[in-house]
PDB file of C-alpha atoms in Angstrom:
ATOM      1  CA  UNK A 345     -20.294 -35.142   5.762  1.00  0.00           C
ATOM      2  CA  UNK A 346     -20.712 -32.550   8.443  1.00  0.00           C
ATOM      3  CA  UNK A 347     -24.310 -31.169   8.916  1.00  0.00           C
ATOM      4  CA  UNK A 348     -22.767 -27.890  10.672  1.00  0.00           C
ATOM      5  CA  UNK A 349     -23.522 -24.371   8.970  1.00  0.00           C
ATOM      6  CA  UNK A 350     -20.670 -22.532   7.279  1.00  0.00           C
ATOM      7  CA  UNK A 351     -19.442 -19.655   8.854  1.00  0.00           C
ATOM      8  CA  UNK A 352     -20.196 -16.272   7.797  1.00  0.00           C
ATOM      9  CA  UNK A 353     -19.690 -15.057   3.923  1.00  0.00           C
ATOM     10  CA  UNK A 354     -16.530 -14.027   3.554  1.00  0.00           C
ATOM     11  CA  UNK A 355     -15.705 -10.834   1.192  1.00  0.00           C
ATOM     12  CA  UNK A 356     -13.417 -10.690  -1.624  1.00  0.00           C
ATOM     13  CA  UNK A 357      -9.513  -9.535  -0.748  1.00  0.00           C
ATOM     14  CA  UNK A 358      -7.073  -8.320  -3.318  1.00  0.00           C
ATOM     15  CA  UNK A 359      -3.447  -8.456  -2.608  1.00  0.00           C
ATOM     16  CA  UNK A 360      -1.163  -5.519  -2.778  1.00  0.00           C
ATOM     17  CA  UNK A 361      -0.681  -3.688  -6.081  1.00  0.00           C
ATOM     18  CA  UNK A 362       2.859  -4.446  -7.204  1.00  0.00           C
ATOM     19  CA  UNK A 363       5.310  -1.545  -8.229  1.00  0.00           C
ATOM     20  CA  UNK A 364       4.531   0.324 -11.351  1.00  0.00           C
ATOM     21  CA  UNK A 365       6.957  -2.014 -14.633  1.00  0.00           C
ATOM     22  CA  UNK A 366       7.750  -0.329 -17.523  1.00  0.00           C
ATOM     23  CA  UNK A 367       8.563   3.417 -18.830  1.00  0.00           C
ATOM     24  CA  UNK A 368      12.500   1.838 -19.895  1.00  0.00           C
ATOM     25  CA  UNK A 369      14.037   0.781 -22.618  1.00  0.00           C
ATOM     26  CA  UNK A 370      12.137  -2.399 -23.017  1.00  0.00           C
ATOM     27  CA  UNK A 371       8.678  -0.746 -22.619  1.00  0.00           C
ATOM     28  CA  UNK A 372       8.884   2.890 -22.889  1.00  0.00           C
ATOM     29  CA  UNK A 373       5.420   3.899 -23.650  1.00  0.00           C
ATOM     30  CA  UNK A 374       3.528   2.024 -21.163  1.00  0.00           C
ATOM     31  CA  UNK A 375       3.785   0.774 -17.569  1.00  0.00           C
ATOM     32  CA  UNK A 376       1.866  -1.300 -15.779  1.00  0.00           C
ATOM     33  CA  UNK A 377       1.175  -3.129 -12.610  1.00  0.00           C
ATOM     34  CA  UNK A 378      -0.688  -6.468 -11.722  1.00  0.00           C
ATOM     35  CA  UNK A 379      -2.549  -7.582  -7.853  1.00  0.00           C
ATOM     36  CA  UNK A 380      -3.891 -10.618  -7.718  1.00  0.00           C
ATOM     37  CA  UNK A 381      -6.733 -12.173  -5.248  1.00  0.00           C
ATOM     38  CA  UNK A 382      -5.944 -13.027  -1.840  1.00  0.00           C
ATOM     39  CA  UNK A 383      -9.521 -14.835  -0.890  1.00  0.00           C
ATOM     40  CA  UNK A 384     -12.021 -15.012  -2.558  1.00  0.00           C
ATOM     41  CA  UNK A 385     -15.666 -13.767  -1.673  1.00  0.00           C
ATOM     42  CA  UNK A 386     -18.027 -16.641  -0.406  1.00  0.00           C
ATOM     43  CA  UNK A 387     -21.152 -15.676  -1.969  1.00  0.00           C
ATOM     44  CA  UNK A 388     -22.648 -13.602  -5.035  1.00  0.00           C
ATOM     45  CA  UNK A 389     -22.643 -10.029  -2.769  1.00  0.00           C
ATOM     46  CA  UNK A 390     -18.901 -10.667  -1.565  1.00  0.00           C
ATOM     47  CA  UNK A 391     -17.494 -11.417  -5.181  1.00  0.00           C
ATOM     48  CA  UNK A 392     -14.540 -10.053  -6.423  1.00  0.00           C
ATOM     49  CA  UNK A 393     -15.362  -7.169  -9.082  1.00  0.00           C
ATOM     50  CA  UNK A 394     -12.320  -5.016  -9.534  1.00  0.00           C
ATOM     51  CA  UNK A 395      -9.373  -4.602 -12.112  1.00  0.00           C
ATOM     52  CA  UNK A 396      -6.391  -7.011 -11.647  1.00  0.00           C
ATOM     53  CA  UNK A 397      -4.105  -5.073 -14.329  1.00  0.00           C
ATOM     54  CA  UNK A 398      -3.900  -1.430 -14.495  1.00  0.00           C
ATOM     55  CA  UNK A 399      -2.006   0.572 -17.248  1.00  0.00           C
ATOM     56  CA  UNK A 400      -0.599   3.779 -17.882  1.00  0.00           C
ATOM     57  CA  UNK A 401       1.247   5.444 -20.608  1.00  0.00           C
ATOM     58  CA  UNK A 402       4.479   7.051 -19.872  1.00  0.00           C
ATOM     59  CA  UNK A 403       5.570  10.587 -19.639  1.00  0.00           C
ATOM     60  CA  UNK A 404       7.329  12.032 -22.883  1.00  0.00           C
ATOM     61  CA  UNK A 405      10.645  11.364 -23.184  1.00  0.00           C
ATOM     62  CA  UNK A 406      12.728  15.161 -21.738  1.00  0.00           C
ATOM     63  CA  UNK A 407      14.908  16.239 -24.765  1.00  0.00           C
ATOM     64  CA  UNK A 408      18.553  14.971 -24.941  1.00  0.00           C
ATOM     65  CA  UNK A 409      20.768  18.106 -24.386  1.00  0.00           C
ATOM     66  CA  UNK A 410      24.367  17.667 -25.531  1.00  0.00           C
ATOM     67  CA  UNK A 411      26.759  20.588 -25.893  1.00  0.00           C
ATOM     68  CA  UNK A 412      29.653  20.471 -28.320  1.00  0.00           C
ATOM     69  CA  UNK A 413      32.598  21.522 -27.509  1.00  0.00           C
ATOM     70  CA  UNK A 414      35.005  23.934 -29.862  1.00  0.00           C
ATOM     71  CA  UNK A 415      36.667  23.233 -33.071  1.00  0.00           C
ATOM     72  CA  UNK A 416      39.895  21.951 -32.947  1.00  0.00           C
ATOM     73  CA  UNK A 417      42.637  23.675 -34.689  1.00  0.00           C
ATOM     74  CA  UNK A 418      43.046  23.003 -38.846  1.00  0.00           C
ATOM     75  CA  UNK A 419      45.445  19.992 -38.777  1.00  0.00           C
ATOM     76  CA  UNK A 420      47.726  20.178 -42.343  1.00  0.00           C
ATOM     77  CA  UNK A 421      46.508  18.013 -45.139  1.00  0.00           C
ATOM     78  CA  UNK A 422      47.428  14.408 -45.541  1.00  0.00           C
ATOM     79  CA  UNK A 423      47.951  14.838 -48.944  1.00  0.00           C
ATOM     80  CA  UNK A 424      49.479  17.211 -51.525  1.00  0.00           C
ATOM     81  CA  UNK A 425      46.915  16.565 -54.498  1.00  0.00           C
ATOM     82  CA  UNK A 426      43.279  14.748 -54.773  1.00  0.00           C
ATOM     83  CA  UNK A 427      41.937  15.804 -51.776  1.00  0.00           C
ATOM     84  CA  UNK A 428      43.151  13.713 -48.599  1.00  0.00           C
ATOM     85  CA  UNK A 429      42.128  14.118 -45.385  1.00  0.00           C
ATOM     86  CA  UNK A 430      43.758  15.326 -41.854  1.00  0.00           C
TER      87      UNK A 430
END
């Protein structure tokens, strides 16, 4: 074994956060995004304290507009008697 001192502590590194998941049709009331940890921190004052998932719920849903268009002209009846249909 080596009798030479380690180096200096080293402090906790996250990663990146990854893009923001979710808010579509297979989760559309949450999204959410994940890091993970790059190096950890050497001793107890260089640890890694920090969220590794965050969360957030998703804007309402805008309204749907649709707009109908006229009514066709009355097409003659199928049927003499018993109702029928066009």
């Amino acid at each position: 074994c080596t009798t030479k001192a380690c180096d200096a502590s080293q402090p906790c590194i996250f990663n990146v956060w990854t893009a923001w998941r979710g808010c579509d049709e297979d989760s559309p009331v949450q999204k959410v995004r994940t890091r993970d940890i790059f190096q950890e921190g050497t001793d107890a004052r260089q640890q890694c304290n920090g969220t590794l998932r965050e969360m957030m719920s998703c804007p309402p849903a805008s309204p749907q507009h649709c707009e109908l268009s006229m009514w066709s002209e009355w097409q003659p009846c199928d049927k003499t008697c018993g109702g029928g249909q066009t």
